[in-house]
JSON list of C-alpha atoms in Angstrom, two decimals:
[
{"chain": "A", "resi": 62, "resn": "ALA", "atom": "CA", "xyz": [2.83, -1.46, 19.10]},
{"chain": "A", "resi": 63, "resn": "GLN", "atom": "CA", "xyz": [1.72, -3.72, 15.53]},
{"chain": "A", "resi": 64, "resn": "SER", "atom": "CA", "xyz": [4.85, -2.79, 13.07]},
{"chain": "A", "resi": 65, "resn": "VAL", "atom": "CA", "xyz": [5.73, -5.86, 9.86]},
{"chain": "A", "resi": 66, "resn": "SER", "atom": "CA", "xyz": [9.44, -4.87, 9.25]},
{"chain": "A", "resi": 67, "resn": "GLN", "atom": "CA", "xyz": [11.92, -5.87, 5.69]},
{"chain": "A", "resi": 68, "resn": "HIS", "atom": "CA", "xyz": [15.13, -6.15, 6.34]},
{"chain": "A", "resi": 69, "resn": "ASN", "atom": "CA", "xyz": [16.13, -5.73, 2.76]},
{"chain": "A", "resi": 70, "resn": "HIS", "atom": "CA", "xyz": [16.45, -2.71, 1.38]},
{"chain": "A", "resi": 71, "resn": "HIS", "atom": "CA", "xyz": [17.29, -3.28, -2.08]},
{"chain": "A", "resi": 72, "resn": "VAL", "atom": "CA", "xyz": [19.05, -6.74, -4.05]},
{"chain": "A", "resi": 73, "resn": "ILE", "atom": "CA", "xyz": [21.02, -6.92, -6.66]},
{"chain": "A", "resi": 74, "resn": "LEU", "atom": "CA", "xyz": [20.72, -9.77, -8.64]},
{"chain": "A", "resi": 75, "resn": "SER", "atom": "CA", "xyz": [21.79, -11.52, -12.06]},
{"chain": "A", "resi": 76, "resn": "GLU", "atom": "CA", "xyz": [18.81, -13.04, -14.09]},
{"chain": "A", "resi": 77, "resn": "ALA", "atom": "CA", "xyz": [17.55, -16.77, -13.41]},
{"chain": "A", "resi": 78, "resn": "ALA", "atom": "CA", "xyz": [19.06, -15.77, -9.61]},
{"chain": "A", "resi": 79, "resn": "SER", "atom": "CA", "xyz": [17.19, -17.54, -7.06]},
{"chain": "A", "resi": 80, "resn": "LEU", "atom": "CA", "xyz": [15.19, -15.01, -4.32]},
{"chain": "A", "resi": 81, "resn": "GLU", "atom": "CA", "xyz": [14.52, -14.26, -0.56]},
{"chain": "A", "resi": 82, "resn": "LEU", "atom": "CA", "xyz": [12.61, -11.22, 0.44]},
{"chain": "A", "resi": 83, "resn": "GLY", "atom": "CA", "xyz": [12.18, -11.27, 4.19]},
{"chain": "A", "resi": 84, "resn": "CYS", "atom": "CA", "xyz": [8.97, -9.98, 6.30]},
{"chain": "A", "resi": 85, "resn": "ASN", "atom": "CA", "xyz": [7.77, -10.14, 9.84]},
{"chain": "A", "resi": 86, "resn": "TYR", "atom": "CA", "xyz": [5.44, -8.61, 12.11]},
{"chain": "A", "resi": 87, "resn": "SER", "atom": "CA", "xyz": [4.89, -8.33, 14.76]},
{"chain": "A", "resi": 88, "resn": "TYR", "atom": "CA", "xyz": [2.65, -10.68, 17.52]},
{"chain": "A", "resi": 89, "resn": "GLY", "atom": "CA", "xyz": [-0.60, -9.42, 16.84]},
{"chain": "A", "resi": 90, "resn": "GLY", "atom": "CA", "xyz": [-2.95, -12.99, 16.67]},
{"chain": "A", "resi": 91, "resn": "THR", "atom": "CA", "xyz": [-5.11, -13.81, 13.66]},
{"chain": "A", "resi": 92, "resn": "VAL", "atom": "CA", "xyz": [-3.19, -11.80, 10.77]},
{"chain": "A", "resi": 93, "resn": "ASN", "atom": "CA", "xyz": [-3.59, -11.57, 6.93]},
{"chain": "A", "resi": 94, "resn": "LEU", "atom": "CA", "xyz": [-0.83, -10.98, 4.74]},
{"chain": "A", "resi": 95, "resn": "PHE", "atom": "CA", "xyz": [-0.08, -9.89, 1.26]},
{"chain": "A", "resi": 96, "resn": "TRP", "atom": "CA", "xyz": [3.40, -9.02, -0.34]},
{"chain": "A", "resi": 97, "resn": "TYR", "atom": "CA", "xyz": [2.32, -6.55, -2.94]},
{"chain": "A", "resi": 98, "resn": "VAL", "atom": "CA", "xyz": [4.52, -5.72, -6.17]},
{"chain": "A", "resi": 99, "resn": "GLN", "atom": "CA", "xyz": [5.26, -1.60, -7.52]},
{"chain": "A", "resi": 100, "resn": "TYR", "atom": "CA", "xyz": [6.58, -2.18, -11.19]},
{"chain": "A", "resi": 101, "resn": "PRO", "atom": "CA", "xyz": [8.44, 1.48, -12.39]},
{"chain": "A", "resi": 102, "resn": "GLY", "atom": "CA", "xyz": [6.21, 3.70, -12.64]},
{"chain": "A", "resi": 103, "resn": "GLN", "atom": "CA", "xyz": [2.93, 1.65, -11.85]},
{"chain": "A", "resi": 104, "resn": "HIS", "atom": "CA", "xyz": [0.23, 0.85, -8.91]},
{"chain": "A", "resi": 105, "resn": "LEU", "atom": "CA", "xyz": [0.78, -1.61, -7.15]},
{"chain": "A", "resi": 106, "resn": "GLN", "atom": "CA", "xyz": [-0.58, -4.67, -7.33]},
{"chain": "A", "resi": 107, "resn": "LEU", "atom": "CA", "xyz": [-1.43, -7.55, -5.59]},
{"chain": "A", "resi": 108, "resn": "LEU", "atom": "CA", "xyz": [1.05, -10.85, -6.12]},
{"chain": "A", "resi": 109, "resn": "LEU", "atom": "CA", "xyz": [0.13, -12.92, -2.61]},
{"chain": "A", "resi": 110, "resn": "LYS", "atom": "CA", "xyz": [-2.09, -13.42, 0.26]},
{"chain": "A", "resi": 111, "resn": "TYR", "atom": "CA", "xyz": [-2.51, -15.46, 3.02]},
{"chain": "A", "resi": 112, "resn": "PHE", "atom": "CA", "xyz": [-5.60, -16.16, 5.30]},
{"chain": "A", "resi": 113, "resn": "SER", "atom": "CA", "xyz": [-5.32, -18.67, 6.98]},
{"chain": "A", "resi": 114, "resn": "GLY", "atom": "CA", "xyz": [-5.12, -22.62, 5.83]},
{"chain": "A", "resi": 115, "resn": "ASP", "atom": "CA", "xyz": [-1.43, -23.98, 3.74]},
{"chain": "A", "resi": 116, "resn": "PRO", "atom": "CA", "xyz": [0.73, -21.80, 4.96]},
{"chain": "A", "resi": 117, "resn": "LEU", "atom": "CA", "xyz": [2.71, -22.22, 1.30]},
{"chain": "A", "resi": 118, "resn": "VAL", "atom": "CA", "xyz": [0.73, -19.63, -1.22]},
{"chain": "A", "resi": 119, "resn": "LYS", "atom": "CA", "xyz": [1.48, -19.90, -4.43]},
{"chain": "A", "resi": 120, "resn": "GLY", "atom": "CA", "xyz": [1.12, -16.32, -6.00]},
{"chain": "A", "resi": 121, "resn": "ILE", "atom": "CA", "xyz": [0.70, -14.62, -9.44]},
{"chain": "A", "resi": 122, "resn": "LYS", "atom": "CA", "xyz": [4.27, -15.02, -11.81]},
{"chain": "A", "resi": 123, "resn": "GLY", "atom": "CA", "xyz": [5.94, -17.07, -10.27]},
{"chain": "A", "resi": 124, "resn": "PHE", "atom": "CA", "xyz": [5.40, -15.60, -6.77]},
{"chain": "A", "resi": 125, "resn": "GLU", "atom": "CA", "xyz": [5.23, -18.07, -3.57]},
{"chain": "A", "resi": 126, "resn": "ALA", "atom": "CA", "xyz": [5.00, -17.12, 0.10]},
{"chain": "A", "resi": 127, "resn": "GLU", "atom": "CA", "xyz": [5.59, -18.99, 3.26]},
{"chain": "A", "resi": 128, "resn": "PHE", "atom": "CA", "xyz": [3.72, -18.12, 6.66]},
{"chain": "A", "resi": 129, "resn": "ILE", "atom": "CA", "xyz": [5.61, -19.41, 9.63]},
{"chain": "A", "resi": 130, "resn": "LYS", "atom": "CA", "xyz": [3.73, -18.46, 12.92]},
{"chain": "A", "resi": 131, "resn": "SER", "atom": "CA", "xyz": [6.14, -19.29, 15.43]},
{"chain": "A", "resi": 132, "resn": "LYS", "atom": "CA", "xyz": [9.05, -16.74, 13.74]},
{"chain": "A", "resi": 133, "resn": "PHE", "atom": "CA", "xyz": [6.05, -14.59, 12.40]},
{"chain": "A", "resi": 134, "resn": "SER", "atom": "CA", "xyz": [7.94, -14.25, 8.84]},
{"chain": "A", "resi": 135, "resn": "PHE", "atom": "CA", "xyz": [6.00, -14.15, 5.67]},
{"chain": "A", "resi": 136, "resn": "ASN", "atom": "CA", "xyz": [8.46, -14.33, 3.62]},
{"chain": "A", "resi": 137, "resn": "LEU", "atom": "CA", "xyz": [9.04, -14.04, 0.29]},
{"chain": "A", "resi": 138, "resn": "ARG", "atom": "CA", "xyz": [10.49, -16.34, -3.04]},
{"chain": "A", "resi": 139, "resn": "LYS", "atom": "CA", "xyz": [10.86, -17.37, -6.65]},
{"chain": "A", "resi": 140, "resn": "PRO", "atom": "CA", "xyz": [13.15, -19.38, -7.72]},
{"chain": "A", "resi": 141, "resn": "SER", "atom": "CA", "xyz": [14.31, -18.44, -11.37]},
{"chain": "A", "resi": 142, "resn": "VAL", "atom": "CA", "xyz": [13.92, -13.81, -11.45]},
{"chain": "A", "resi": 143, "resn": "GLN", "atom": "CA", "xyz": [13.84, -12.94, -14.89]},
{"chain": "A", "resi": 144, "resn": "TRP", "atom": "CA", "xyz": [14.77, -8.86, -15.83]},
{"chain": "A", "resi": 145, "resn": "SER", "atom": "CA", "xyz": [11.28, -8.07, -15.65]},
{"chain": "A", "resi": 146, "resn": "ASP", "atom": "CA", "xyz": [10.42, -9.13, -12.09]},
{"chain": "A", "resi": 147, "resn": "THR", "atom": "CA", "xyz": [12.76, -5.08, -11.77]},
{"chain": "A", "resi": 148, "resn": "ALA", "atom": "CA", "xyz": [10.59, -2.99, -9.20]},
{"chain": "A", "resi": 149, "resn": "GLU", "atom": "CA", "xyz": [9.11, -2.32, -5.75]},
{"chain": "A", "resi": 150, "resn": "TYR", "atom": "CA", "xyz": [8.11, -5.72, -2.99]},
{"chain": "A", "resi": 151, "resn": "PHE", "atom": "CA", "xyz": [6.03, -4.51, 0.21]},
{"chain": "A", "resi": 152, "resn": "CYS", "atom": "CA", "xyz": [4.04, -7.13, 2.50]},
{"chain": "A", "resi": 153, "resn": "ALA", "atom": "CA", "xyz": [1.49, -5.47, 4.40]},
{"chain": "A", "resi": 154, "resn": "VAL", "atom": "CA", "xyz": [-0.45, -7.14, 7.11]},
{"chain": "A", "resi": 155, "resn": "ASN", "atom": "CA", "xyz": [-3.88, -6.51, 8.17]},
{"chain": "A", "resi": 156, "resn": "TYR", "atom": "CA", "xyz": [-4.15, -7.08, 12.08]},
{"chain": "A", "resi": 157, "resn": "ASN", "atom": "CA", "xyz": [-8.15, -8.44, 11.93]},
{"chain": "A", "resi": 158, "resn": "GLN", "atom": "CA", "xyz": [-8.59, -4.70, 12.66]},
{"chain": "A", "resi": 159, "resn": "GLY", "atom": "CA", "xyz": [-11.27, -3.69, 9.82]},
{"chain": "A", "resi": 160, "resn": "GLY", "atom": "CA", "xyz": [-9.12, -3.59, 6.74]},
{"chain": "A", "resi": 161, "resn": "LYS", "atom": "CA", "xyz": [-5.90, -0.95, 7.12]},
{"chain": "A", "resi": 162, "resn": "LEU", "atom": "CA", "xyz": [-2.56, -3.07, 6.22]},
{"chain": "A", "resi": 163, "resn": "ILE", "atom": "CA", "xyz": [0.43, -1.66, 7.65]},
{"chain": "A", "resi": 164, "resn": "PHE", "atom": "CA", "xyz": [3.11, -2.13, 5.81]},
{"chain": "A", "resi": 165, "resn": "GLY", "atom": "CA", "xyz": [7.03, -3.05, 5.62]},
{"chain": "A", "resi": 166, "resn": "GLN", "atom": "CA", "xyz": [9.46, -0.13, 4.15]},
{"chain": "A", "resi": 167, "resn": "GLY", "atom": "CA", "xyz": [8.91, -2.05, 0.41]},
{"chain": "A", "resi": 168, "resn": "THR", "atom": "CA", "xyz": [12.82, -4.03, -1.04]},
{"chain": "A", "resi": 169, "resn": "GLU", "atom": "CA", "xyz": [13.62, -2.71, -4.68]},
{"chain": "A", "resi": 170, "resn": "LEU", "atom": "CA", "xyz": [14.80, -5.41, -6.92]},
{"chain": "A", "resi": 171, "resn": "SER", "atom": "CA", "xyz": [17.43, -4.67, -9.43]},
{"chain": "A", "resi": 172, "resn": "VAL", "atom": "CA", "xyz": [16.92, -7.46, -12.15]},
{"chain": "A", "resi": 173, "resn": "LYS", "atom": "CA", "xyz": [20.64, -7.23, -14.31]},
{"chain": "A", "resi": 174, "resn": "PRO", "atom": "CA", "xyz": [20.41, -9.32, -17.31]},
{"chain": "B", "resi": 34, "resn": "ASN", "atom": "CA", "xyz": [-13.00, -2.60, -16.67]},
{"chain": "B", "resi": 35, "resn": "ALA", "atom": "CA", "xyz": [-11.14, 0.97, -14.88]},
{"chain": "B", "resi": 36, "resn": "GLY", "atom": "CA", "xyz": [-9.53, 0.61, -11.76]},
{"chain": "B", "resi": 37, "resn": "VAL", "atom": "CA", "xyz": [-8.45, 3.05, -8.76]},
{"chain": "B", "resi": 38, "resn": "MET", "atom": "CA", "xyz": [-8.78, 6.90, -10.09]},
{"chain": "B", "resi": 39, "resn": "GLN", "atom": "CA", "xyz": [-6.57, 9.14, -9.04]},
{"chain": "B", "resi": 40, "resn": "ASN", "atom": "CA", "xyz": [-6.77, 13.03, -9.40]},
{"chain": "B", "resi": 41, "resn": "PRO", "atom": "CA", "xyz": [-4.42, 15.17, -10.29]},
{"chain": "B", "resi": 42, "resn": "ARG", "atom": "CA", "xyz": [-1.47, 12.85, -10.49]},
{"chain": "B", "resi": 43, "resn": "HIS", "atom": "CA", "xyz": [0.59, 15.78, -9.37]},
{"chain": "B", "resi": 44, "resn": "LEU", "atom": "CA", "xyz": [0.14, 18.73, -7.93]},
{"chain": "B", "resi": 45, "resn": "VAL", "atom": "CA", "xyz": [2.27, 21.31, -6.90]},
{"chain": "B", "resi": 46, "resn": "ARG", "atom": "CA", "xyz": [1.14, 24.04, -4.45]},
{"chain": "B", "resi": 47, "resn": "ARG", "atom": "CA", "xyz": [3.04, 26.49, -2.08]},
{"chain": "B", "resi": 48, "resn": "ARG", "atom": "CA", "xyz": [3.14, 26.46, 1.51]},
{"chain": "B", "resi": 49, "resn": "GLY", "atom": "CA", "xyz": [0.17, 27.86, 3.22]},
{"chain": "B", "resi": 50, "resn": "GLN", "atom": "CA", "xyz": [-2.32, 26.60, -0.13]},
{"chain": "B", "resi": 51, "resn": "GLU", "atom": "CA", "xyz": [-5.18, 23.79, 0.18]},
{"chain": "B", "resi": 52, "resn": "ALA", "atom": "CA", "xyz": [-4.26, 20.48, -2.02]},
{"chain": "B", "resi": 53, "resn": "ARG", "atom": "CA", "xyz": [-7.91, 18.23, -2.81]},
{"chain": "B", "resi": 54, "resn": "LEU", "atom": "CA", "xyz": [-6.68, 14.82, -3.74]},
{"chain": "B", "resi": 55, "resn": "ARG", "atom": "CA", "xyz": [-9.51, 12.00, -5.07]},
{"chain": "B", "resi": 56, "resn": "CYS", "atom": "CA", "xyz": [-10.13, 8.53, -5.94]},
{"chain": "B", "resi": 57, "resn": "SER", "atom": "CA", "xyz": [-13.48, 7.50, -7.25]},
{"chain": "B", "resi": 58, "resn": "PRO", "atom": "CA", "xyz": [-12.84, 3.54, -6.20]},
{"chain": "B", "resi": 59, "resn": "MET", "atom": "CA", "xyz": [-13.49, 0.40, -8.55]},
{"chain": "B", "resi": 60, "resn": "LYS", "atom": "CA", "xyz": [-16.73, 0.23, -9.99]},
{"chain": "B", "resi": 61, "resn": "GLY", "atom": "CA", "xyz": [-19.67, -2.05, -7.00]},
{"chain": "B", "resi": 62, "resn": "HIS", "atom": "CA", "xyz": [-16.20, -1.46, -4.92]},
{"chain": "B", "resi": 63, "resn": "SER", "atom": "CA", "xyz": [-17.59, 0.79, -1.63]},
{"chain": "B", "resi": 64, "resn": "HIS", "atom": "CA", "xyz": [-14.52, 0.28, 1.12]},
{"chain": "B", "resi": 65, "resn": "VAL", "atom": "CA", "xyz": [-11.27, 3.78, 0.45]},
{"chain": "B", "resi": 66, "resn": "TYR", "atom": "CA", "xyz": [-8.26, 3.69, 1.95]},
{"chain": "B", "resi": 67, "resn": "TRP", "atom": "CA", "xyz": [-5.92, 6.35, 1.76]},
{"chain": "B", "resi": 68, "resn": "TYR", "atom": "CA", "xyz": [-2.05, 5.37, 2.24]},
{"chain": "B", "resi": 69, "resn": "ARG", "atom": "CA", "xyz": [0.71, 8.43, 2.52]},
{"chain": "B", "resi": 70, "resn": "GLN", "atom": "CA", "xyz": [4.53, 7.11, 1.00]},
{"chain": "B", "resi": 71, "resn": "LEU", "atom": "CA", "xyz": [7.16, 9.70, 2.87]},
{"chain": "B", "resi": 72, "resn": "PRO", "atom": "CA", "xyz": [10.95, 9.23, 0.33]},
{"chain": "B", "resi": 73, "resn": "GLU", "atom": "CA", "xyz": [12.47, 6.54, 1.48]},
{"chain": "B", "resi": 74, "resn": "GLU", "atom": "CA", "xyz": [9.39, 5.71, 3.40]},
{"chain": "B", "resi": 75, "resn": "GLY", "atom": "CA", "xyz": [7.37, 2.39, 3.27]},
{"chain": "B", "resi": 76, "resn": "LEU", "atom": "CA", "xyz": [3.28, 2.99, 2.52]},
{"chain": "B", "resi": 77, "resn": "LYS", "atom": "CA", "xyz": [1.56, 5.24, 5.94]},
{"chain": "B", "resi": 78, "resn": "PHE", "atom": "CA", "xyz": [-2.39, 4.29, 7.35]},
{"chain": "B", "resi": 79, "resn": "MET", "atom": "CA", "xyz": [-3.80, 7.56, 7.27]},
{"chain": "B", "resi": 80, "resn": "VAL", "atom": "CA", "xyz": [-7.54, 6.38, 7.09]},
{"chain": "B", "resi": 81, "resn": "TYR", "atom": "CA", "xyz": [-10.11, 4.44, 6.34]},
{"chain": "B", "resi": 82, "resn": "LEU", "atom": "CA", "xyz": [-14.05, 5.16, 4.36]},
{"chain": "B", "resi": 83, "resn": "GLN", "atom": "CA", "xyz": [-17.46, 3.69, 4.03]},
{"chain": "B", "resi": 84, "resn": "LYS", "atom": "CA", "xyz": [-19.87, 5.69, 2.02]},
{"chain": "B", "resi": 85, "resn": "GLU", "atom": "CA", "xyz": [-20.15, 8.44, 4.05]},
{"chain": "B", "resi": 86, "resn": "ASN", "atom": "CA", "xyz": [-18.80, 7.42, 6.93]},
{"chain": "B", "resi": 87, "resn": "ILE", "atom": "CA", "xyz": [-15.37, 7.46, 8.34]},
{"chain": "B", "resi": 88, "resn": "ILE", "atom": "CA", "xyz": [-14.10, 3.86, 10.24]},
{"chain": "B", "resi": 89, "resn": "ASP", "atom": "CA", "xyz": [-10.69, 4.46, 10.79]},
{"chain": "B", "resi": 90, "resn": "GLU", "atom": "CA", "xyz": [-9.34, 7.41, 11.20]},
{"chain": "B", "resi": 91, "resn": "SER", "atom": "CA", "xyz": [-6.20, 6.31, 12.92]},
{"chain": "B", "resi": 92, "resn": "GLY", "atom": "CA", "xyz": [-3.75, 7.28, 10.31]},
{"chain": "B", "resi": 93, "resn": "MET", "atom": "CA", "xyz": [-4.65, 10.59, 9.87]},
{"chain": "B", "resi": 94, "resn": "PRO", "atom": "CA", "xyz": [-3.28, 14.07, 11.68]},
{"chain": "B", "resi": 95, "resn": "LYS", "atom": "CA", "xyz": [-4.40, 15.73, 14.41]},
{"chain": "B", "resi": 96, "resn": "GLU", "atom": "CA", "xyz": [-4.55, 18.81, 11.96]},
{"chain": "B", "resi": 97, "resn": "ARG", "atom": "CA", "xyz": [-6.03, 20.36, 8.55]},
{"chain": "B", "resi": 98, "resn": "PHE", "atom": "CA", "xyz": [-5.74, 17.26, 6.77]},
{"chain": "B", "resi": 99, "resn": "SER", "atom": "CA", "xyz": [-9.13, 15.61, 6.43]},
{"chain": "B", "resi": 100, "resn": "ALA", "atom": "CA", "xyz": [-11.22, 12.73, 4.02]},
{"chain": "B", "resi": 101, "resn": "GLU", "atom": "CA", "xyz": [-14.54, 12.00, 2.99]},
{"chain": "B", "resi": 102, "resn": "PHE", "atom": "CA", "xyz": [-15.94, 9.79, 1.03]},
{"chain": "B", "resi": 103, "resn": "PRO", "atom": "CA", "xyz": [-19.33, 11.08, -0.09]},
{"chain": "B", "resi": 104, "resn": "LYS", "atom": "CA", "xyz": [-22.92, 9.91, -1.47]},
{"chain": "B", "resi": 105, "resn": "GLU", "atom": "CA", "xyz": [-22.12, 10.49, -4.96]},
{"chain": "B", "resi": 106, "resn": "GLY", "atom": "CA", "xyz": [-18.56, 11.24, -6.10]},
{"chain": "B", "resi": 107, "resn": "PRO", "atom": "CA", "xyz": [-14.50, 10.30, -5.45]},
{"chain": "B", "resi": 108, "resn": "SER", "atom": "CA", "xyz": [-13.62, 10.59, -2.09]},
{"chain": "B", "resi": 109, "resn": "ILE", "atom": "CA", "xyz": [-12.04, 13.08, -1.50]},
{"chain": "B", "resi": 110, "resn": "LEU", "atom": "CA", "xyz": [-8.49, 13.03, 0.47]},
{"chain": "B", "resi": 111, "resn": "ARG", "atom": "CA", "xyz": [-8.16, 17.17, 1.25]},
{"chain": "B", "resi": 112, "resn": "ILE", "atom": "CA", "xyz": [-5.16, 18.91, 3.59]},
{"chain": "B", "resi": 113, "resn": "GLN", "atom": "CA", "xyz": [-5.33, 22.25, 4.45]},
{"chain": "B", "resi": 114, "resn": "GLN", "atom": "CA", "xyz": [-2.18, 24.68, 4.22]},
{"chain": "B", "resi": 115, "resn": "VAL", "atom": "CA", "xyz": [0.19, 22.61, 3.21]},
{"chain": "B", "resi": 116, "resn": "VAL", "atom": "CA", "xyz": [3.61, 22.56, 4.74]},
{"chain": "B", "resi": 117, "resn": "ARG", "atom": "CA", "xyz": [7.42, 21.29, 3.09]},
{"chain": "B", "resi": 118, "resn": "GLY", "atom": "CA", "xyz": [6.98, 18.46, 5.11]},
{"chain": "B", "resi": 119, "resn": "ASP", "atom": "CA", "xyz": [2.51, 17.08, 3.64]},
{"chain": "B", "resi": 120, "resn": "SER", "atom": "CA", "xyz": [5.60, 16.50, 0.56]},
{"chain": "B", "resi": 121, "resn": "ALA", "atom": "CA", "xyz": [4.45, 13.05, -0.36]},
{"chain": "B", "resi": 122, "resn": "ALA", "atom": "CA", "xyz": [2.88, 10.46, -2.89]},
{"chain": "B", "resi": 123, "resn": "TYR", "atom": "CA", "xyz": [-0.87, 9.47, -1.72]},
{"chain": "B", "resi": 124, "resn": "PHE", "atom": "CA", "xyz": [-2.44, 6.40, -2.28]},
{"chain": "B", "resi": 125, "resn": "CYS", "atom": "CA", "xyz": [-5.91, 5.38, -2.50]},
{"chain": "B", "resi": 126, "resn": "ALA", "atom": "CA", "xyz": [-7.66, 1.88, -1.82]},
{"chain": "B", "resi": 127, "resn": "SER", "atom": "CA", "xyz": [-10.14, 0.42, -2.72]},
{"chain": "B", "resi": 128, "resn": "SER", "atom": "CA", "xyz": [-12.29, -3.25, -1.71]},
{"chain": "B", "resi": 129, "resn": "PRO", "atom": "CA", "xyz": [-15.93, -4.19, -2.25]},
{"chain": "B", "resi": 130, "resn": "GLN", "atom": "CA", "xyz": [-15.91, -5.09, 0.61]},
{"chain": "B", "resi": 131, "resn": "GLY", "atom": "CA", "xyz": [-13.52, -4.19, 4.39]},
{"chain": "B", "resi": 132, "resn": "GLY", "atom": "CA", "xyz": [-11.84, -7.14, 6.51]},
{"chain": "B", "resi": 133, "resn": "GLU", "atom": "CA", "xyz": [-9.85, -8.69, 5.11]},
{"chain": "B", "resi": 134, "resn": "GLN", "atom": "CA", "xyz": [-9.90, -8.50, 1.13]},
{"chain": "B", "resi": 135, "resn": "PRO", "atom": "CA", "xyz": [-7.49, -6.99, -0.37]},
{"chain": "B", "resi": 136, "resn": "GLN", "atom": "CA", "xyz": [-7.45, -3.90, -1.53]},
{"chain": "B", "resi": 137, "resn": "HIS", "atom": "CA", "xyz": [-6.46, -2.07, -5.54]},
{"chain": "B", "resi": 138, "resn": "PHE", "atom": "CA", "xyz": [-4.72, 0.83, -5.90]},
{"chain": "B", "resi": 139, "resn": "GLY", "atom": "CA", "xyz": [-4.73, 3.79, -7.72]},
{"chain": "B", "resi": 140, "resn": "ASP", "atom": "CA", "xyz": [-1.84, 5.26, -9.08]},
{"chain": "B", "resi": 141, "resn": "GLY", "atom": "CA", "xyz": [-1.37, 8.04, -6.36]},
{"chain": "B", "resi": 142, "resn": "THR", "atom": "CA", "xyz": [-1.41, 11.50, -6.31]},
{"chain": "B", "resi": 143, "resn": "ARG", "atom": "CA", "xyz": [2.82, 12.81, -5.94]},
{"chain": "B", "resi": 144, "resn": "LEU", "atom": "CA", "xyz": [1.88, 16.23, -4.15]},
{"chain": "B", "resi": 145, "resn": "SER", "atom": "CA", "xyz": [5.14, 18.42, -4.24]},
{"chain": "B", "resi": 146, "resn": "ILE", "atom": "CA", "xyz": [5.23, 21.62, -1.69]},
{"chain": "B", "resi": 147, "resn": "LEU", "atom": "CA", "xyz": [7.22, 24.78, -2.73]}
]
């Protein structure tokens, strides 16, 4: 079955710490990969996406993600987090079945000032 | 440039009533998706529609749930005879085309069943 797994439900970091959020998906051939962020009280916003090409993808607000095909992973990283990065982060996969997105459970990130 | 508009933001219904959730896609977007987020869970796909067509309803419960996206007006997600387990946040997303195009999300409708 198609599934997406985010390893951490809640991550707590201090400002300036480095961030890595894990995301793994089940095998399904060619996939398109996304990270979305939901700030408190707001709608989901696209952070970055991977369709093809360079497996290291740069997104907004200093975020990046690396697609490792052999590991079926698409981990999100940021070298130095800020208090304003406090939000919930969702990994999502499109298995090339129309527009249907399969989401991970989400990771809540709390950054302490 | 208005984003995806969902209304109402909050909806309270008693068991057995009907709930209607509305979604107006971004201007120029003709593809609409509905997702449901139950407490402590991620978003689950429900249905994918284009104007006047249901493209994929593989995530829709077989009974009581229906969706439409008419030629004119917003997309409607309708839940008949609501039960406590329908309490959730319902998110709508839109894209200009289907497939790999990134989806833009609305603020969601929080449905509470008394």
